[in-house]
Backbone as JSON, one array per atom type, in Angstrom:
{
  "sequence": "XXXXXXXXXXXXXXXXXXXXXXXXXXXXXXXXXXXXXXXXXXXXXXXXXXXXXXXXXXXXXXXXXXXXXXXXXXXXXXXXXXXXXXXXXXXXXXXXXXXXXXXXXXXXXXXXXXXXXXXXXXXXXXXXXXXXXXXXXXXXXXXXXXXXXXXXXXXXXXXXXXXXXXXXXXXXXXXXXXXXXXXXXXXXXXXXXXXXXXXXXXXXXXXXXXXXXXXXXXXXXXX",
  "N": [[37.46, 24.76, -46.69], [34.78, 25.01, -49.38], [31.52, 24.71, -48.78], [27.91, 24.07, -49.46], [23.99, 24.61, -49.08], [21.21, 22.86, -49.68], [17.79, 23.17, -48.73], [14.97, 21.53, -48.74], [11.03, 20.55, -49.66], [10.06, 17.9, -50.41], [9.51, 16.92, -54.31], [11.08, 19.02, -54.72], [12.57, 19.95, -56.75], [15.51, 19.67, -55.93], [17.75, 17.86, -56.02], [18.59, 17.35, -58.65], [19.06, 19.9, -59.18], [20.67, 20.15, -57.3], [22.61, 18.61, -58.12], [23.29, 18.99, -61.07], [24.56, 21.28, -60.69], [27.28, 20.62, -59.73], [28.12, 19.69, -60.66], [29.17, 21.41, -62.68], [30.5, 23.23, -61.08], [32.76, 21.59, -60.24], [32.02, 19.88, -58.0], [31.74, 18.4, -55.46], [29.22, 16.09, -54.82], [25.99, 15.08, -52.12], [23.62, 13.53, -51.56], [21.54, 13.28, -49.57], [18.62, 13.18, -49.15], [18.64, 9.82, -50.47], [20.36, 8.32, -49.2], [18.67, 8.33, -46.96], [16.16, 7.08, -48.15], [17.5, 4.2, -48.07], [17.45, 3.4, -46.68], [15.15, 3.19, -45.91], [14.56, 1.32, -46.89], [15.58, -1.2, -46.75], [14.65, -1.65, -44.93], [11.59, -2.22, -45.69], [12.03, -4.12, -47.42], [12.9, -5.98, -44.71], [10.61, -6.68, -43.78], [9.59, -4.59, -41.73], [7.55, -2.2, -40.11], [8.15, 0.55, -41.14], [7.92, 2.82, -39.08], [8.15, 1.96, -36.57], [9.8, 2.71, -34.23], [11.39, 0.96, -32.15], [12.25, -1.35, -33.93], [13.01, -0.48, -36.27], [15.4, 0.67, -35.41], [16.53, -0.88, -34.32], [17.83, -2.85, -36.54], [19.86, -0.89, -37.78], [22.72, -1.81, -36.86], [22.74, -3.59, -39.26], [23.29, -2.2, -41.22], [24.62, -1.12, -44.48], [26.06, 1.99, -45.61], [26.82, 2.95, -48.48], [28.48, 5.37, -50.19], [29.27, 5.95, -53.53], [30.99, 7.45, -57.14], [30.87, 7.76, -60.25], [32.93, 7.54, -63.03], [31.65, 10.18, -64.74], [31.29, 11.54, -62.6], [28.79, 10.84, -62.11], [26.32, 10.29, -58.96], [26.13, 6.67, -56.74], [24.34, 4.85, -55.08], [25.01, 2.72, -52.59], [23.47, 0.28, -50.89], [25.07, -1.85, -48.05], [26.44, -2.91, -49.49], [25.0, -3.45, -52.15], [24.05, -1.8, -55.69], [22.05, -0.11, -55.58], [20.66, 2.84, -56.49], [18.79, 2.73, -58.6], [16.17, 1.73, -57.52], [15.83, 2.72, -55.01], [14.56, 4.77, -55.25], [11.51, 3.89, -55.87], [8.07, 5.62, -55.53], [7.04, 4.19, -53.32], [9.36, 3.88, -50.97], [9.78, 6.4, -51.35], [8.16, 7.52, -49.0], [9.23, 5.29, -47.11], [11.34, 6.29, -46.42], [10.83, 8.69, -45.33], [9.92, 8.55, -42.9], [12.14, 6.1, -41.35], [13.52, 8.5, -41.18], [12.49, 10.81, -39.6], [13.16, 8.84, -36.74], [15.83, 9.88, -34.0], [18.06, 8.34, -33.51], [18.62, 7.25, -35.75], [19.57, 9.37, -37.77], [21.11, 10.37, -36.56], [22.94, 7.91, -37.15], [23.77, 8.41, -39.33], [25.06, 10.8, -39.55], [27.35, 11.78, -38.98], [29.14, 10.63, -41.49], [27.85, 12.19, -43.37], [28.84, 14.55, -42.29], [31.69, 14.39, -42.13], [32.0, 14.37, -45.2], [31.69, 16.76, -45.68], [33.57, 18.2, -44.81], [36.02, 18.06, -45.88], [36.31, 18.15, -48.99], [35.11, 20.23, -51.29], [31.39, 20.52, -51.32], [28.32, 19.8, -52.44], [25.09, 19.83, -50.41], [21.63, 18.48, -50.33], [19.01, 17.96, -48.71], [16.68, 18.16, -45.58], [17.07, 18.96, -44.04], [19.51, 19.96, -44.09], [20.85, 22.56, -44.07], [19.88, 23.81, -41.3], [20.56, 21.35, -39.31], [23.52, 19.58, -40.4], [24.68, 20.64, -41.3], [25.18, 23.59, -40.71], [27.17, 25.86, -40.63], [27.49, 26.53, -42.96], [28.3, 28.13, -46.16], [26.84, 28.93, -48.06], [23.2, 29.21, -48.2], [20.31, 27.49, -49.42], [16.78, 27.53, -49.35], [14.62, 26.05, -50.62], [11.53, 25.3, -52.54], [8.57, 24.77, -53.96], [4.87, 25.09, -55.39], [3.1, 22.24, -54.2], [1.13, 21.18, -56.35], [2.9, 21.2, -59.23], [5.3, 19.67, -57.79], [4.43, 17.18, -57.66], [3.25, 17.29, -60.41], [6.64, 17.51, -62.57], [7.72, 15.07, -60.37], [5.95, 13.28, -60.9], [5.65, 13.01, -64.64], [8.6, 12.5, -64.35], [8.1, 10.2, -63.26], [7.13, 8.88, -65.6], [8.42, 8.04, -67.13], [10.31, 6.42, -66.48], [8.86, 5.06, -66.62], [6.42, 3.86, -65.32], [4.01, 2.77, -63.46], [1.78, 5.1, -62.37], [-0.1, 7.69, -60.97], [-1.33, 11.39, -61.2], [-3.18, 12.13, -59.69], [-2.84, 10.65, -57.45], [0.3, 10.91, -57.17], [0.09, 13.59, -56.26], [-1.11, 13.37, -53.55], [0.56, 12.23, -51.93], [2.25, 13.18, -51.64], [1.53, 16.03, -50.18], [1.19, 14.52, -48.85], [3.85, 13.58, -47.56], [4.25, 15.79, -47.04], [3.24, 17.25, -44.84], [4.12, 15.19, -43.64], [6.74, 16.33, -42.91], [7.09, 18.63, -41.93], [5.58, 18.45, -39.5], [7.25, 16.55, -37.56], [9.18, 15.96, -35.12], [11.49, 15.34, -34.9], [14.36, 17.47, -36.35], [12.42, 19.3, -38.41], [11.06, 20.02, -41.92], [12.1, 23.34, -41.98], [13.27, 26.76, -43.04], [16.45, 27.48, -42.83], [17.18, 30.45, -40.44], [19.86, 31.73, -42.57], [18.93, 31.71, -44.38], [18.71, 31.7, -48.28], [15.41, 32.0, -49.28], [14.47, 30.0, -52.31], [11.67, 30.11, -54.69], [10.55, 28.26, -56.77], [8.28, 27.38, -58.51], [7.94, 27.56, -61.89], [10.21, 27.89, -62.76], [13.55, 26.57, -64.47], [15.53, 24.0, -64.87], [18.17, 25.6, -65.12], [17.92, 27.99, -64.95], [17.12, 27.69, -62.22], [19.67, 26.78, -61.84], [21.86, 29.32, -62.66], [21.13, 30.76, -60.98], [22.01, 30.17, -58.22], [24.31, 30.17, -58.49], [24.88, 33.57, -59.24], [24.43, 33.83, -56.63], [26.51, 32.07, -55.74], [28.68, 34.18, -56.75], [27.88, 36.36, -55.81], [28.79, 36.15, -53.55], [31.56, 35.97, -53.59], [32.05, 33.6, -53.9], [33.53, 31.72, -55.81]],
  "CA": [[35.95, 24.02, -48.4], [33.13, 25.26, -49.69], [29.81, 23.63, -48.15], [26.36, 24.76, -50.67], [23.85, 23.6, -48.76], [20.48, 22.96, -50.79], [16.75, 22.02, -48.41], [13.32, 21.92, -49.02], [10.42, 19.33, -49.35], [10.06, 16.46, -51.29], [9.48, 17.47, -55.77], [10.95, 20.54, -55.27], [14.17, 20.28, -57.98], [16.51, 18.91, -55.44], [18.65, 17.13, -55.87], [18.49, 17.72, -60.21], [19.84, 20.69, -59.05], [21.92, 20.33, -57.07], [23.29, 17.39, -59.12], [23.77, 19.73, -61.8], [25.39, 22.35, -59.52], [28.06, 20.24, -58.56], [28.64, 18.96, -62.54], [29.94, 22.77, -62.91], [31.63, 23.48, -60.01], [33.2, 20.87, -60.22], [31.86, 20.44, -56.9], [31.0, 16.13, -54.86], [27.12, 16.05, -54.34], [25.66, 14.63, -51.14], [22.44, 13.86, -51.46], [21.53, 13.15, -47.93], [18.16, 11.5, -49.16], [19.78, 8.67, -50.93], [20.44, 7.25, -47.4], [17.04, 7.86, -45.69], [15.86, 6.2, -48.92], [18.46, 3.56, -48.56], [17.51, 2.85, -44.96], [13.65, 3.18, -46.06], [13.98, -0.17, -48.88], [16.02, -1.75, -45.82], [13.69, -1.23, -43.78], [10.73, -2.5, -46.25], [13.19, -5.76, -47.19], [12.84, -6.56, -43.8], [9.98, -6.66, -43.71], [9.24, -4.28, -40.81], [6.88, -0.75, -39.57], [8.63, 1.97, -39.94], [7.1, 3.55, -37.68], [7.91, 0.56, -34.6], [10.84, 2.65, -33.83], [12.92, -0.01, -31.57], [12.71, -2.21, -34.53], [13.89, -0.07, -37.13], [16.68, 0.75, -34.88], [17.07, -2.93, -34.63], [18.12, -2.62, -37.71], [20.62, -0.25, -38.32], [24.19, -2.9, -36.78], [22.9, -5.07, -39.75], [23.41, -1.63, -42.6], [25.35, -0.47, -44.17], [25.17, 3.17, -46.59], [28.15, 4.42, -48.98], [28.37, 6.32, -52.22], [30.2, 5.7, -55.62], [31.13, 8.19, -58.09], [31.2, 7.22, -61.72], [33.75, 8.55, -63.82], [30.6, 10.72, -65.25], [30.58, 12.2, -61.19], [27.03, 10.64, -61.0], [26.41, 9.28, -58.05], [25.76, 5.83, -56.8], [23.98, 4.54, -53.71], [25.79, 1.3, -52.03], [23.83, -0.36, -49.33], [24.9, -3.31, -47.46], [27.41, -3.44, -51.25], [24.72, -3.83, -53.99], [23.52, -0.36, -55.65], [20.24, 0.16, -55.39], [20.51, 3.77, -56.89], [17.21, 3.18, -58.61], [15.48, 0.45, -56.45], [15.93, 3.27, -53.78], [14.24, 6.18, -56.51], [11.03, 3.39, -55.92], [7.75, 5.92, -55.24], [6.81, 4.15, -52.5], [9.93, 3.95, -50.8], [9.71, 8.07, -50.47], [7.22, 7.92, -47.9], [9.75, 4.68, -45.86], [11.99, 7.54, -45.97], [10.29, 10.2, -44.49], [8.71, 7.96, -41.55], [12.67, 5.89, -40.41], [13.75, 10.06, -40.25], [12.24, 10.51, -38.2], [13.65, 8.45, -35.83], [16.7, 10.31, -33.74], [18.92, 7.15, -33.9], [18.7, 7.37, -37.91], [20.26, 10.64, -38.4], [22.94, 9.85, -35.58], [23.51, 6.71, -37.17], [23.56, 8.35, -40.85], [25.36, 12.52, -39.63], [28.71, 11.61, -38.85], [29.41, 10.13, -42.44], [27.44, 13.13, -44.16], [29.8, 15.8, -42.12], [32.88, 14.12, -42.99], [31.93, 14.63, -46.29], [31.77, 18.26, -46.4], [34.52, 18.27, -44.1], [37.32, 16.61, -46.66], [35.73, 18.39, -49.7], [34.08, 21.37, -51.82], [30.75, 20.37, -51.18], [26.83, 20.19, -52.51], [24.37, 18.85, -49.99], [20.44, 18.23, -49.98], [17.68, 17.12, -47.06], [15.13, 18.49, -45.28], [17.83, 20.07, -43.2], [21.0, 20.68, -43.78], [21.54, 23.62, -43.27], [19.83, 23.62, -39.78], [21.48, 20.64, -38.42], [23.82, 19.3, -40.79], [25.89, 22.22, -41.91], [24.93, 25.04, -40.05], [28.48, 26.67, -41.18], [27.63, 26.57, -44.65], [29.28, 29.71, -46.16], [25.38, 28.82, -49.4], [22.26, 28.09, -47.95], [19.04, 27.87, -50.1], [15.4, 26.56, -49.09], [14.19, 25.77, -52.08], [10.38, 24.81, -52.71], [7.61, 24.76, -54.94], [3.39, 24.91, -55.15], [2.68, 20.69, -55.14], [0.89, 21.32, -58.01], [3.71, 21.72, -59.81], [6.14, 19.18, -57.61], [3.38, 16.52, -58.01], [3.59, 17.23, -61.99], [7.76, 17.23, -62.01], [7.65, 13.84, -60.34], [4.66, 12.21, -62.42], [6.44, 12.7, -65.88], [9.28, 11.94, -63.79], [8.11, 7.82, -62.45], [6.23, 7.88, -66.23], [9.51, 8.11, -68.12], [10.65, 5.46, -65.67], [8.26, 3.31, -66.68], [6.26, 3.25, -63.49], [2.65, 3.34, -63.68], [1.53, 5.88, -61.2], [-1.31, 8.76, -61.83], [-1.19, 12.5, -61.33], [-3.41, 12.14, -58.09], [-1.77, 10.58, -56.72], [1.67, 11.62, -56.9], [-0.14, 14.91, -55.42], [-1.88, 13.14, -52.38], [1.73, 11.0, -51.63], [3.19, 14.48, -51.8], [1.4, 16.25, -49.6], [1.16, 13.54, -46.44], [5.36, 13.72, -46.64], [5.18, 17.48, -46.96], [2.68, 16.62, -43.21], [4.79, 14.42, -41.74], [8.08, 16.6, -43.22], [6.92, 19.6, -41.45], [5.6, 18.64, -38.06], [7.93, 15.91, -37.0], [9.75, 16.94, -34.44], [13.69, 16.05, -35.28], [14.81, 18.19, -37.8], [11.38, 19.22, -39.48], [12.34, 20.44, -42.75], [11.54, 24.5, -42.33], [14.35, 26.88, -43.8], [17.76, 28.03, -41.49], [17.55, 31.45, -39.98], [19.76, 32.77, -42.84], [18.55, 30.52, -45.65], [18.59, 32.43, -49.52], [14.15, 31.36, -50.06], [13.94, 30.28, -54.16], [10.87, 29.54, -54.6], [11.17, 27.09, -58.59], [7.98, 27.03, -59.92], [8.23, 28.8, -62.85], [12.07, 28.02, -62.93], [13.96, 25.69, -65.82], [17.47, 23.22, -63.79], [19.07, 25.57, -66.37], [18.22, 28.86, -64.25], [18.03, 27.32, -60.96], [21.69, 26.51, -61.56], [22.59, 30.6, -62.76], [20.69, 31.8, -60.13], [21.92, 29.63, -57.46], [26.03, 30.44, -59.1], [24.77, 34.13, -58.93], [25.27, 34.09, -55.36], [27.65, 32.29, -55.23], [29.52, 34.27, -57.19], [28.01, 37.92, -55.17], [29.73, 36.05, -52.46], [33.26, 35.03, -54.08], [32.4, 31.82, -53.32], [33.24, 30.98, -57.26]],
  "C": [[34.99, 24.69, -48.1], [31.98, 24.24, -49.19], [28.51, 24.41, -49.17], [25.05, 24.1, -49.5], [21.88, 23.62, -49.58], [18.94, 22.25, -49.28], [15.67, 22.62, -49.24], [12.16, 20.66, -49.17], [10.65, 18.68, -50.67], [9.41, 17.07, -52.69], [9.74, 18.53, -55.8], [12.7, 20.72, -56.22], [15.0, 19.27, -57.18], [17.96, 19.21, -55.39], [18.93, 17.02, -57.36], [19.49, 19.11, -60.28], [21.55, 21.24, -59.52], [23.4, 19.87, -57.38], [24.06, 18.39, -60.6], [25.01, 21.1, -61.82], [26.75, 21.86, -60.01], [29.0, 19.74, -60.08], [29.43, 20.2, -63.4], [30.08, 23.3, -62.53], [33.18, 22.64, -59.82], [32.54, 20.58, -58.69], [31.61, 18.89, -56.71], [29.57, 17.17, -54.73], [26.9, 15.19, -53.96], [23.9, 14.32, -51.66], [21.62, 12.51, -50.26], [19.7, 11.83, -48.31], [18.08, 10.74, -49.62], [19.52, 7.4, -49.68], [19.64, 7.18, -46.94], [16.34, 7.01, -46.23], [16.15, 5.0, -48.58], [17.84, 2.15, -47.07], [16.04, 2.14, -44.67], [13.47, 1.72, -46.98], [14.66, -1.16, -47.82], [14.78, -2.37, -45.37], [12.26, -2.29, -44.04], [11.19, -4.04, -46.82], [12.8, -6.41, -45.77], [11.8, -6.92, -42.8], [9.01, -5.43, -42.43], [8.22, -2.61, -40.94], [7.99, 0.53, -39.52], [8.85, 2.76, -39.07], [6.94, 2.98, -36.43], [9.74, 1.45, -35.15], [12.21, 2.22, -33.57], [13.06, -0.81, -32.84], [13.01, -1.44, -35.96], [14.97, 0.41, -36.27], [17.28, -0.44, -34.55], [17.82, -3.34, -34.97], [19.44, -2.63, -38.66], [22.12, -0.85, -38.22], [24.41, -3.42, -38.14], [23.01, -3.6, -42.06], [24.6, -0.7, -43.34], [25.66, 0.44, -45.76], [26.88, 3.79, -47.03], [27.9, 4.71, -50.35], [30.29, 6.45, -52.37], [30.09, 6.9, -56.09], [31.94, 7.35, -59.34], [32.79, 8.3, -62.09], [33.14, 9.99, -64.6], [30.38, 11.77, -63.78], [29.2, 12.29, -61.02], [27.49, 9.58, -59.78], [25.87, 7.73, -57.57], [25.83, 5.48, -55.6], [24.28, 3.61, -53.26], [24.66, 0.31, -50.63], [23.54, -2.42, -49.26], [25.95, -4.32, -48.9], [26.67, -3.45, -52.18], [23.65, -2.42, -53.67], [22.21, -0.74, -55.92], [19.38, 1.9, -55.4], [19.02, 3.61, -57.53], [16.2, 2.22, -57.44], [14.91, 1.67, -55.3], [14.09, 4.92, -54.2], [12.05, 5.5, -56.82], [9.81, 5.02, -55.18], [7.42, 5.55, -53.79], [8.07, 4.01, -50.74], [10.44, 5.67, -49.87], [9.07, 8.36, -49.61], [7.92, 6.44, -46.55], [10.89, 5.63, -45.54], [11.71, 9.03, -45.18], [10.2, 9.47, -43.02], [10.32, 7.8, -40.9], [13.6, 7.97, -40.51], [13.85, 10.79, -39.83], [12.99, 10.32, -37.09], [15.14, 9.34, -35.13], [17.77, 9.66, -33.91], [19.25, 7.33, -35.43], [19.52, 7.03, -38.17], [21.33, 10.58, -37.68], [22.96, 8.6, -36.66], [24.66, 7.44, -38.91], [24.81, 10.19, -41.14], [26.43, 12.37, -39.51], [29.24, 11.42, -40.75], [28.94, 11.38, -43.68], [28.56, 14.52, -43.56], [31.01, 16.01, -42.27], [33.03, 14.35, -44.61], [32.64, 15.73, -46.59], [33.02, 18.7, -45.52], [36.07, 18.13, -45.5], [37.35, 17.42, -48.06], [35.16, 19.66, -49.93], [32.12, 20.53, -51.26], [28.59, 20.8, -51.73], [25.76, 19.11, -51.89], [22.67, 19.23, -49.73], [19.7, 17.24, -49.69], [17.06, 18.3, -47.51], [15.94, 19.46, -44.17], [19.41, 20.55, -42.57], [21.99, 21.41, -43.5], [21.88, 24.36, -41.99], [20.25, 22.26, -39.17], [22.48, 20.36, -39.18], [25.33, 19.91, -40.88], [25.79, 23.2, -41.74], [25.58, 26.38, -40.37], [28.57, 27.25, -42.41], [27.73, 27.39, -44.97], [28.0, 30.17, -47.56], [24.59, 28.26, -48.23], [20.33, 28.21, -48.55], [17.74, 26.94, -48.88], [14.74, 26.52, -50.82], [12.91, 24.81, -52.45], [9.65, 25.7, -54.07], [5.94, 24.52, -54.6], [3.57, 23.37, -55.19], [1.98, 20.55, -55.67], [2.05, 21.03, -59.11], [4.93, 20.99, -59.27], [5.77, 18.16, -58.16], [3.24, 16.3, -59.55], [5.34, 16.71, -62.15], [7.81, 15.35, -62.65], [6.64, 12.77, -60.92], [5.44, 12.28, -63.89], [7.9, 12.08, -65.9], [9.44, 10.38, -63.64], [7.5, 7.35, -64.44], [7.78, 7.61, -67.48], [10.02, 6.47, -67.62], [9.78, 4.43, -65.93], [7.45, 2.74, -65.65], [4.63, 3.81, -63.65], [1.57, 3.51, -62.14], [-0.2, 6.83, -62.1], [-1.13, 9.14, -61.02], [-1.54, 13.07, -59.32], [-3.35, 11.8, -57.04], [-0.22, 10.63, -56.1], [1.33, 12.53, -55.65], [-0.33, 15.04, -53.96], [-0.01, 12.95, -51.64], [2.47, 12.54, -51.29], [2.48, 15.47, -50.63], [1.48, 15.78, -48.16], [2.91, 13.92, -47.03], [5.45, 14.87, -46.62], [4.12, 18.12, -45.08], [3.36, 16.55, -42.7], [6.38, 15.7, -42.03], [8.0, 18.16, -42.26], [6.26, 19.84, -40.06], [6.16, 17.15, -37.45], [8.74, 16.88, -36.3], [11.34, 16.72, -33.95], [13.42, 16.12, -36.45], [14.01, 18.53, -38.81], [12.23, 20.03, -40.91], [11.4, 22.46, -42.57], [13.68, 24.82, -42.79], [15.74, 27.6, -42.04], [17.13, 29.25, -41.78], [17.88, 32.79, -42.09], [20.23, 32.5, -44.43], [17.9, 32.08, -47.53], [16.37, 31.56, -49.87], [14.17, 31.3, -51.61], [12.7, 29.45, -53.91], [10.46, 29.33, -56.26], [10.04, 26.92, -58.77], [7.57, 27.12, -60.98], [9.22, 28.72, -63.71], [12.06, 26.69, -64.04], [14.57, 25.02, -64.28], [17.22, 24.44, -64.64], [18.9, 27.84, -65.37], [17.82, 29.17, -63.04], [19.33, 27.28, -60.69], [22.27, 28.67, -61.59], [21.87, 31.15, -61.34], [21.42, 32.36, -58.49], [24.67, 30.43, -57.85], [26.13, 32.19, -59.6], [25.01, 34.62, -57.59], [26.12, 33.57, -55.67], [28.56, 33.52, -54.93], [29.37, 36.67, -56.15], [29.48, 38.02, -53.86], [31.28, 35.72, -52.15], [33.21, 34.32, -53.37], [32.47, 31.2, -54.45], [33.42, 32.3, -58.42]]
}
């Protein structure tokens, strides 16, 4: 099986590029961030402070996160059977996801599911510690990044299209806050794997990202 790991900070375009690449290659796309967002959503709904480690751990036995794929290949995220694919994209959930993902028990809770998918399928998986922790033996590892300003603008436009009332300044502040959280957390910090290809896509289109990664696969004889 061919495994591609795409890591990087929030708003770098990992999911958008990974989805497009998966469609082109007919690979399974695994959005690990959506899994953490689902746990973050459940935490918020339960009225639990995501920084309260023991309280979050206590919620895990009542959480079931599964992925399903439509005929168009789009991934749907189910939380206890409910399709939360849109609900988990609310901006506030991003911070909940970052907080709960610091908890080792939460990461262990999802790790087996993620690895089993990679063993059984050609997958493209994106997140923050795919190449370092989840799929350390992936044949291709990409660390995708962009300036905070470029990422904030992308996220701002995305949320406006969805009708959310946000400001560019608010999005930039939240991205910078999450970057700091992800860089400094003790468990699986968002840092590149030693053998990752660094990709600064601040000024690249989605199509250019996909073409570049496909060229890397061809160079390595993986496609």
